Short mmCIF file of C-alpha atoms and ligand atoms in Angstrom, two decimals:
data_model
loop_
_atom_site.label_atom_id
_atom_site.label_comp_id
_atom_site.label_asym_id
_atom_site.label_seq_id
_atom_site.Cartn_x
_atom_site.Cartn_y
_atom_site.Cartn_z
CA MET A 29 -22.81 80.91 -14.19
CA ARG A 30 -25.41 81.46 -11.49
CA ASP A 31 -24.84 79.60 -8.23
CA LEU A 32 -28.28 78.01 -7.91
CA ASN A 33 -29.23 75.58 -5.15
CA ILE A 34 -30.37 72.48 -6.99
CA LEU A 35 -32.01 69.30 -5.76
CA GLY A 36 -31.28 66.33 -8.07
CA ILE A 37 -33.25 63.07 -8.18
CA ASP A 38 -32.31 59.90 -10.08
CA THR A 39 -34.30 56.67 -9.85
CA SER A 40 -33.45 55.33 -13.31
CA CYS A 41 -32.12 51.96 -12.13
CA ASP A 42 -31.32 50.46 -8.73
CA GLU A 43 -30.10 53.50 -6.79
CA THR A 44 -32.54 55.84 -5.07
CA SER A 45 -30.25 58.80 -5.49
CA VAL A 46 -30.83 62.35 -4.26
CA ALA A 47 -28.30 65.19 -4.15
CA VAL A 48 -28.15 68.88 -3.35
CA LEU A 49 -25.72 71.19 -5.17
CA LYS A 50 -24.79 74.82 -4.69
CA GLY A 51 -23.58 75.68 -8.16
CA THR A 52 -21.19 72.88 -9.11
CA LYS A 53 -20.36 72.15 -5.45
CA VAL A 54 -21.91 68.98 -4.06
CA LEU A 55 -23.43 69.68 -0.62
CA SER A 56 -24.93 66.21 -0.24
CA ASN A 57 -25.19 63.13 -2.44
CA LEU A 58 -27.03 60.06 -1.15
CA MET A 59 -27.27 56.91 -3.21
CA PRO A 60 -28.47 53.96 -1.17
CA SER A 61 -28.00 51.03 -3.53
CA GLN A 62 -30.42 48.14 -3.89
CA SER A 63 -27.77 45.90 -5.47
CA LYS A 64 -27.94 43.34 -2.62
CA LEU A 65 -31.66 42.96 -3.24
CA HIS A 66 -31.11 42.23 -6.94
CA SER A 67 -27.90 40.22 -6.67
CA GLU A 68 -29.61 36.84 -6.27
CA PHE A 69 -31.34 37.44 -9.62
CA GLY A 70 -28.06 38.35 -11.36
CA GLY A 71 -29.48 41.67 -12.58
CA VAL A 72 -31.96 44.42 -11.74
CA VAL A 73 -35.60 43.31 -11.38
CA PRO A 74 -37.69 46.38 -12.40
CA SER A 75 -40.70 45.66 -10.17
CA LEU A 76 -38.46 45.19 -7.11
CA ALA A 77 -36.54 48.36 -7.98
CA LYS A 78 -39.79 50.33 -8.17
CA LEU A 79 -41.03 49.07 -4.79
CA GLU A 80 -37.73 49.87 -3.12
CA HIS A 81 -37.65 53.38 -4.64
CA GLN A 82 -41.19 53.96 -3.38
CA LYS A 83 -40.25 52.80 0.09
CA THR A 84 -37.16 55.00 0.43
CA ILE A 85 -37.58 58.10 -1.76
CA ASP A 86 -39.21 60.33 0.89
CA SER A 87 -36.60 59.64 3.53
CA VAL A 88 -33.68 59.94 1.08
CA VAL A 89 -34.95 63.36 -0.05
CA GLU A 90 -35.36 64.49 3.57
CA ARG A 91 -31.88 63.30 4.52
CA ALA A 92 -30.19 64.78 1.44
CA VAL A 93 -31.69 68.21 2.12
CA ARG A 94 -30.88 68.03 5.84
CA ARG A 95 -27.30 66.97 5.15
CA SER A 96 -26.82 69.85 2.68
CA GLY A 97 -27.41 72.36 5.47
CA LEU A 98 -30.14 74.01 3.39
CA GLY A 99 -33.93 73.90 3.76
CA PHE A 100 -36.52 73.10 1.08
CA LYS A 101 -37.26 76.85 0.90
CA ASP A 102 -33.67 77.46 -0.28
CA ILE A 103 -33.93 75.13 -3.29
CA ASP A 104 -34.07 77.12 -6.57
CA LEU A 105 -34.52 74.23 -8.98
CA ILE A 106 -35.33 70.49 -9.03
CA ALA A 107 -33.52 68.38 -11.64
CA VAL A 108 -34.95 64.92 -12.26
CA THR A 109 -33.96 62.07 -14.57
CA GLN A 110 -36.51 61.58 -17.35
CA GLY A 111 -34.70 58.74 -19.14
CA PRO A 112 -33.13 56.49 -20.24
CA GLY A 113 -33.86 53.91 -17.58
CA LEU A 114 -36.47 51.52 -16.25
CA ALA A 115 -39.88 53.10 -16.90
CA ILE A 116 -41.52 52.11 -13.63
CA ALA A 117 -38.45 53.14 -11.65
CA LEU A 118 -38.14 56.55 -13.37
CA GLU A 119 -41.78 57.25 -12.52
CA VAL A 120 -41.06 57.21 -8.80
CA GLY A 121 -38.47 59.98 -9.03
CA ILE A 122 -40.59 62.08 -11.40
CA ARG A 123 -43.62 61.79 -9.13
CA LYS A 124 -41.54 62.95 -6.16
CA ALA A 125 -40.14 65.89 -8.17
CA LYS A 126 -43.67 66.99 -9.09
CA GLU A 127 -44.85 66.68 -5.50
CA LEU A 128 -41.97 68.83 -4.18
CA ALA A 129 -42.45 71.34 -7.02
CA ILE A 130 -46.09 71.93 -6.05
CA GLN A 131 -45.43 71.96 -2.33
CA TYR A 132 -42.59 74.49 -2.43
CA LYS A 133 -43.34 76.19 -5.80
CA ILE A 134 -39.99 75.22 -7.28
CA PRO A 135 -39.33 75.01 -11.06
CA VAL A 136 -38.22 71.68 -12.54
CA VAL A 137 -35.85 70.61 -15.28
CA ALA A 138 -35.93 67.15 -16.89
CA VAL A 139 -32.48 65.62 -17.41
CA ASN A 140 -31.12 62.89 -19.67
CA HIS A 141 -29.32 60.34 -17.47
CA MET A 142 -26.52 59.89 -20.04
CA GLU A 143 -25.96 63.65 -20.18
CA GLY A 144 -25.50 63.45 -16.42
CA HIS A 145 -22.78 60.79 -16.82
CA LEU A 146 -21.15 62.85 -19.56
CA LEU A 147 -20.87 65.95 -17.36
CA SER A 148 -20.04 64.18 -14.08
CA SER A 149 -16.33 65.07 -14.21
CA LEU A 150 -17.29 68.75 -13.87
CA LEU A 151 -18.79 68.21 -10.40
CA ASN A 152 -17.03 70.14 -7.63
CA THR A 153 -14.85 71.98 -10.16
CA ASP A 154 -14.77 75.76 -10.27
CA PHE A 155 -16.33 77.67 -13.10
CA ASP A 156 -12.97 78.05 -14.84
CA THR A 157 -13.12 74.37 -15.74
CA PHE A 158 -16.18 75.15 -17.81
CA THR A 159 -14.29 77.81 -19.74
CA ASP A 160 -11.26 75.50 -20.09
CA PHE A 161 -13.50 72.94 -21.61
CA LYS A 162 -12.75 73.20 -25.33
CA PHE A 163 -15.00 71.82 -28.04
CA PRO A 164 -15.44 69.56 -29.81
CA THR A 165 -14.82 67.05 -27.06
CA LEU A 166 -15.09 63.31 -27.44
CA GLY A 167 -17.20 61.65 -24.75
CA ILE A 168 -17.03 57.96 -23.86
CA LEU A 169 -19.85 56.64 -21.69
CA VAL A 170 -19.48 53.12 -20.40
CA SER A 171 -21.99 51.73 -17.93
CA GLY A 172 -24.15 48.69 -17.26
CA GLY A 173 -26.81 49.86 -19.70
CA HIS A 174 -24.86 51.86 -22.30
CA THR A 175 -21.60 52.03 -24.18
CA GLU A 176 -21.52 55.14 -26.35
CA ILE A 177 -19.15 57.49 -28.12
CA ILE A 178 -20.42 61.05 -28.15
CA GLN A 179 -19.28 64.08 -30.07
CA VAL A 180 -19.77 67.06 -27.76
CA ASP A 181 -19.94 70.28 -29.79
CA SER A 182 -20.94 72.47 -26.87
CA LEU A 183 -22.51 72.00 -23.45
CA SER A 184 -25.85 70.40 -24.28
CA ASN A 185 -25.12 69.89 -27.99
CA TYR A 186 -24.33 66.21 -28.34
CA LYS A 187 -24.23 63.74 -31.17
CA LYS A 188 -23.94 60.01 -30.59
CA ILE A 189 -21.44 58.78 -33.19
CA GLY A 190 -21.09 55.19 -31.96
CA GLN A 191 -22.70 52.75 -29.58
CA THR A 192 -22.84 49.09 -28.72
CA LEU A 193 -25.09 47.14 -31.03
CA ASP A 194 -25.94 44.60 -28.32
CA ASP A 195 -24.70 44.29 -24.71
CA ALA A 196 -23.10 47.21 -22.86
CA CYS A 197 -19.52 46.74 -21.65
CA GLY A 198 -20.58 46.76 -17.96
CA GLU A 199 -23.39 44.32 -18.75
CA CYS A 200 -20.83 42.01 -20.39
CA PHE A 201 -18.69 42.20 -17.23
CA ASP A 202 -21.73 41.48 -15.04
CA LYS A 203 -22.80 38.45 -17.14
CA CYS A 204 -19.27 37.04 -17.39
CA GLY A 205 -18.81 37.66 -13.66
CA ARG A 206 -21.92 35.61 -13.01
CA MET A 207 -20.39 32.67 -14.92
CA LEU A 208 -17.45 32.92 -12.52
CA GLY A 209 -19.71 33.19 -9.45
CA LEU A 210 -18.53 36.71 -8.65
CA GLY A 211 -21.93 38.17 -7.66
CA TYR A 212 -23.70 41.22 -9.05
CA PRO A 213 -22.59 43.73 -10.20
CA ALA A 214 -19.27 42.10 -11.04
CA GLY A 215 -17.31 44.88 -12.81
CA LYS A 216 -15.38 46.01 -9.75
CA THR A 217 -14.47 42.45 -8.70
CA ILE A 218 -13.34 41.62 -12.23
CA SER A 219 -11.10 44.74 -12.13
CA GLU A 220 -9.57 43.59 -8.85
CA PHE A 221 -8.87 40.04 -10.09
CA ALA A 222 -7.47 41.42 -13.34
CA LYS A 223 -5.19 43.81 -11.48
CA ARG A 224 -3.63 40.97 -9.51
CA ALA A 225 -3.27 38.85 -12.65
CA ARG A 226 -1.70 41.67 -14.68
CA LYS A 227 1.31 41.76 -12.36
CA LYS A 228 1.85 38.02 -12.78
CA TYR A 229 1.01 37.45 -16.43
CA LYS A 230 1.80 40.75 -18.15
CA THR A 231 4.47 39.21 -20.37
CA TYR A 232 2.17 36.43 -21.57
CA ILE A 233 -0.41 38.74 -23.15
CA LYS A 234 -0.35 38.46 -26.94
CA ARG A 235 -2.44 39.66 -29.86
CA GLU A 236 -3.42 37.52 -32.79
CA ASN A 237 -4.78 38.06 -36.30
CA LYS A 238 -3.90 41.77 -36.46
CA GLY A 239 -5.46 42.41 -33.10
CA GLU A 240 -8.68 40.54 -33.74
CA TYR A 241 -7.99 38.34 -30.71
CA VAL A 242 -6.18 38.75 -27.43
CA TYR A 243 -4.40 35.75 -26.12
CA LEU A 244 -3.01 34.69 -22.76
CA ASP A 245 -0.31 32.20 -23.60
CA LEU A 246 0.54 30.20 -20.49
CA HIS A 247 1.97 26.72 -20.14
CA SER A 248 -1.02 25.69 -18.06
CA ALA A 249 -3.68 27.43 -20.14
CA GLN A 250 -4.16 29.14 -23.44
CA MET A 251 -6.96 31.64 -23.30
CA ARG A 252 -8.13 33.49 -26.38
CA LEU A 253 -10.95 36.03 -26.67
CA PRO A 254 -12.20 38.18 -29.58
CA VAL A 255 -11.81 41.97 -29.32
CA GLY A 256 -14.89 42.63 -31.44
CA MET A 257 -15.67 44.97 -34.35
CA THR A 258 -12.02 45.16 -35.43
CA ASN A 259 -12.91 45.10 -39.12
CA ALA A 260 -15.69 47.66 -38.97
CA ASP A 261 -14.99 51.29 -39.95
CA SER A 262 -17.84 52.56 -37.81
CA PHE A 263 -17.56 53.67 -34.18
CA ASP A 264 -20.14 51.08 -33.15
CA MET A 265 -19.18 48.33 -30.74
CA SER A 266 -20.37 44.86 -29.75
CA PHE A 267 -19.82 42.87 -26.58
CA SER A 268 -22.14 39.90 -26.95
CA GLY A 269 -19.59 37.90 -29.03
CA LEU A 270 -17.06 38.45 -26.27
CA LYS A 271 -19.57 37.23 -23.68
CA THR A 272 -20.37 34.09 -25.72
CA ALA A 273 -16.69 33.30 -26.31
CA PHE A 274 -16.03 33.85 -22.61
CA GLY A 275 -18.80 31.37 -21.73
CA GLN A 276 -17.26 28.75 -24.01
CA LEU A 277 -13.84 29.33 -22.53
CA VAL A 278 -15.14 29.07 -18.96
CA SER A 279 -17.08 25.88 -19.61
CA GLY A 280 -13.87 23.98 -20.32
CA LEU A 281 -12.01 25.11 -17.22
CA ARG A 282 -11.82 24.30 -13.53
CA LEU A 283 -12.36 27.61 -11.79
CA ARG A 284 -9.45 27.79 -9.36
CA VAL A 285 -8.58 31.29 -8.10
CA GLU A 286 -5.60 31.71 -10.41
CA VAL A 287 -7.74 30.63 -13.38
CA ILE A 288 -10.40 33.20 -12.43
CA GLU A 289 -7.68 35.85 -12.26
CA GLN A 290 -6.42 34.90 -15.71
CA LEU A 291 -9.95 34.93 -17.15
CA CYS A 292 -10.69 38.36 -15.66
CA LEU A 293 -7.46 39.74 -17.10
CA ILE A 294 -8.08 38.51 -20.62
CA LEU A 295 -11.72 39.64 -20.47
CA GLU A 296 -10.75 43.13 -19.32
CA ILE A 297 -8.07 43.43 -21.99
CA ALA A 298 -10.43 42.34 -24.78
CA ALA A 299 -13.23 44.70 -23.65
CA TYR A 300 -11.06 47.79 -23.19
CA ARG A 301 -9.09 47.10 -26.38
CA GLN A 302 -12.32 47.36 -28.37
CA ILE A 303 -13.13 50.72 -26.77
CA THR A 304 -9.64 52.16 -27.26
CA ASN A 305 -9.65 50.93 -30.89
CA LYS A 306 -12.84 52.92 -31.46
CA LEU A 307 -11.47 55.89 -29.56
CA ASN A 308 -8.39 55.89 -31.82
CA LEU A 309 -10.58 55.63 -34.89
CA ALA A 310 -12.72 58.57 -33.75
CA LEU A 311 -9.72 60.75 -32.89
CA LYS A 312 -8.17 60.01 -36.29
CA SER A 313 -11.40 60.90 -38.08
CA GLN A 314 -11.46 64.54 -36.99
CA THR A 315 -9.88 67.03 -34.61
CA TYR A 316 -11.05 66.93 -31.01
CA LYS A 317 -9.81 69.18 -28.20
CA SER A 318 -10.38 66.88 -25.25
CA VAL A 319 -11.67 63.51 -24.09
CA ILE A 320 -14.21 63.05 -21.31
CA ILE A 321 -15.42 59.77 -19.76
CA GLY A 322 -18.29 58.76 -17.49
CA GLY A 323 -20.43 55.84 -16.34
CA GLY A 324 -19.91 53.01 -13.85
CA VAL A 325 -17.03 51.38 -15.73
CA SER A 326 -15.08 54.67 -15.69
CA ALA A 327 -14.44 53.94 -11.99
CA SER A 328 -11.91 51.36 -13.15
CA ALA A 329 -8.32 52.61 -12.78
CA ARG A 330 -7.32 50.39 -15.71
CA PHE A 331 -10.01 51.84 -17.95
CA ARG A 332 -8.96 55.39 -17.05
CA SER A 333 -5.32 54.67 -17.72
CA GLU A 334 -6.09 53.07 -21.12
CA ILE A 335 -8.15 56.10 -22.21
CA ARG A 336 -5.61 58.55 -20.76
CA THR A 337 -2.83 56.91 -22.79
CA VAL A 338 -4.76 57.38 -26.04
CA ALA A 339 -5.74 60.99 -25.16
CA LYS A 340 -2.07 61.77 -24.43
CA ARG A 341 -1.01 60.39 -27.80
CA TYR A 342 -3.23 63.04 -29.41
CA ASP A 343 -2.13 65.68 -26.89
CA LEU A 344 -5.67 66.13 -25.57
CA ASN A 345 -6.96 67.14 -22.14
CA PHE A 346 -8.51 64.22 -20.34
CA PHE A 347 -11.49 64.69 -18.00
CA TYR A 348 -12.72 61.91 -15.73
CA PRO A 349 -15.14 61.86 -12.79
CA ASP A 350 -14.22 61.47 -9.16
CA GLN A 351 -14.67 57.80 -8.17
CA LYS A 352 -17.85 58.56 -6.22
CA PHE A 353 -19.51 60.15 -9.25
CA CYS A 354 -18.81 57.36 -11.78
CA GLY A 355 -21.82 55.19 -10.99
CA ASP A 356 -25.41 56.36 -10.95
CA ASN A 357 -25.82 59.42 -8.75
CA ALA A 358 -28.12 62.41 -8.54
CA ALA A 359 -25.31 64.98 -8.23
CA MET A 360 -24.59 64.60 -11.94
CA ILE A 361 -28.31 65.09 -12.68
CA ALA A 362 -28.36 68.29 -10.62
CA LEU A 363 -25.25 69.53 -12.47
CA SER A 364 -26.94 68.97 -15.86
CA GLY A 365 -29.87 70.96 -14.47
CA LEU A 366 -27.51 73.79 -13.50
CA ILE A 367 -26.06 73.91 -17.00
CA LYS A 368 -29.53 73.97 -18.54
CA ALA A 369 -30.64 76.73 -16.18
CA ASN A 370 -27.69 78.86 -17.24
CA PHE A 371 -27.51 78.16 -20.95
CA PHE A 372 -30.90 76.76 -21.97
CA LYS A 373 -33.48 78.62 -19.95
CA GLN A 374 -36.29 77.43 -22.21
CA SER A 375 -35.92 73.91 -20.77
CA ILE A 376 -36.93 75.06 -17.27
CA LEU A 377 -40.54 74.20 -16.40
CA SER A 378 -42.59 76.20 -13.91
CA PHE A 379 -43.94 74.12 -11.04
CA GLU A 380 -47.34 74.09 -12.78
CA GLN A 381 -45.88 73.03 -16.17
CA ALA A 382 -43.86 70.35 -14.41
CA GLN A 383 -47.08 68.52 -13.47
CA MET A 384 -47.28 67.40 -17.15
CA LEU A 385 -43.78 65.90 -17.07
CA ASP A 386 -43.57 62.23 -17.98
CA ARG A 387 -40.76 59.69 -18.12
CA GLU A 388 -39.11 58.86 -21.45
CA PRO A 389 -37.29 55.59 -20.77
CA ASN A 390 -35.76 55.38 -24.25
CA LEU A 391 -34.37 58.86 -24.21
CA SER A 392 -30.70 58.81 -25.09
CA ILE A 393 -28.05 61.16 -26.36
O1 KG4 B 412 -23.34 53.78 -14.44
P1 KG4 B 412 -23.68 52.59 -13.60
O2 KG4 B 412 -23.53 52.70 -12.12
O3 KG4 B 412 -25.15 52.12 -13.86
C1 KG4 B 412 -25.76 52.13 -15.12
O4 KG4 B 412 -26.30 53.20 -15.50
O5 KG4 B 412 -25.66 51.07 -15.76
O6 KG4 B 412 -22.79 51.38 -14.15
C2 KG4 B 412 -22.81 50.12 -13.56
C3 KG4 B 412 -21.83 49.20 -14.29
C4 KG4 B 412 -21.97 47.75 -13.87
O7 KG4 B 412 -22.05 46.95 -15.02
C5 KG4 B 412 -20.69 47.49 -13.07
O8 KG4 B 412 -20.27 46.14 -13.15
C6 KG4 B 412 -19.71 48.43 -13.73
O9 KG4 B 412 -20.47 49.60 -14.01
N1 KG4 B 412 -18.57 48.79 -12.87
C7 KG4 B 412 -17.27 48.54 -13.15
C8 KG4 B 412 -16.51 49.02 -12.07
N2 KG4 B 412 -17.37 49.57 -11.16
C9 KG4 B 412 -18.63 49.42 -11.67
N3 KG4 B 412 -16.70 47.94 -14.21
C10 KG4 B 412 -15.36 47.82 -14.20
N4 KG4 B 412 -14.58 48.24 -13.20
C11 KG4 B 412 -15.09 48.86 -12.12
N5 KG4 B 412 -14.29 49.30 -11.13
ZN1 ZN B 413 -26.00 55.22 -15.34
#
């Protein structure tokens, strides 16, 4: 594996993220978030995201390169997110990549944002981790925009075998969090409330109808939520039924702190149970050598421990990203670029070819 110096750019959503890598080692990784700007709208507003990216991209690129200790002349390759993401936001990063490519005559590689999440646990590892990485691996990507199960047959050979048919798991958390007045994004806060509640109410968690529902059976409250897709043989998932049921549950309750804690606990259990059910189903369906996770929700300690438990049951290696690389970041985009440069040279565009590059917002694994 060649130790290239790679500049990564990701403007797919609400982070103007720029990173510099030397091989797999992260020299700098900036990701100023716009979440405060969007929080009053309860979700990302594409036109606002675009304006903010435009305002900050030049300075974030400058700072990321400066902080890496390298100069623009040292950069061997630019990796930029092509999709999936918000079209008008992606355009800002791609335009900047083209501009830098021309100015410094640097080749460019277009990266799939989800591939970045999938490979993010390999950041800052040594090259041996790549050789330890046995295939096929089962990837689970859980973010605010996607919830997918991926069969990884080799680095850069992916097949999506399951996905949410409606809302993503993180999106469900964000919408349910809004009903509770927890701000945006709400996933982390829901995790924290659920953690506190788990200690208090662990023994009251029940399952009903062969696992179709999870149930918090308290004297003061009886809270029941559907797990979703329990009768389906496919690896597809669905979170909109959970969101609707959560809304109905919330509407009948007075939202005192302990009630919010209970609601967060039961929501988290229902959401993760659906994912682990599908993980079990996938691992039963064929032999995998390891499990790898990525995406914003994989920052949750509870989520990691649930997936780890299933992976252990099948005696599989479990790979997960460092906390700081779970959410959207450009380091993971640069790493995907490194892998392409080493194994798929045909995907590298000269700085002239790169001028034709366009965003593909619907691109997915
Ligand atoms: O990957 P990401 O940063 O952006 C997308 O590409 O969507 O994921 C953001 C999602 C949000 O829905 C957020 O609520 C959720 O990840 N999230 C979490 C946690 N941290 C972020 N969900 C559960 N627990 C967390 N600790
Ligand atoms: Zn993402």
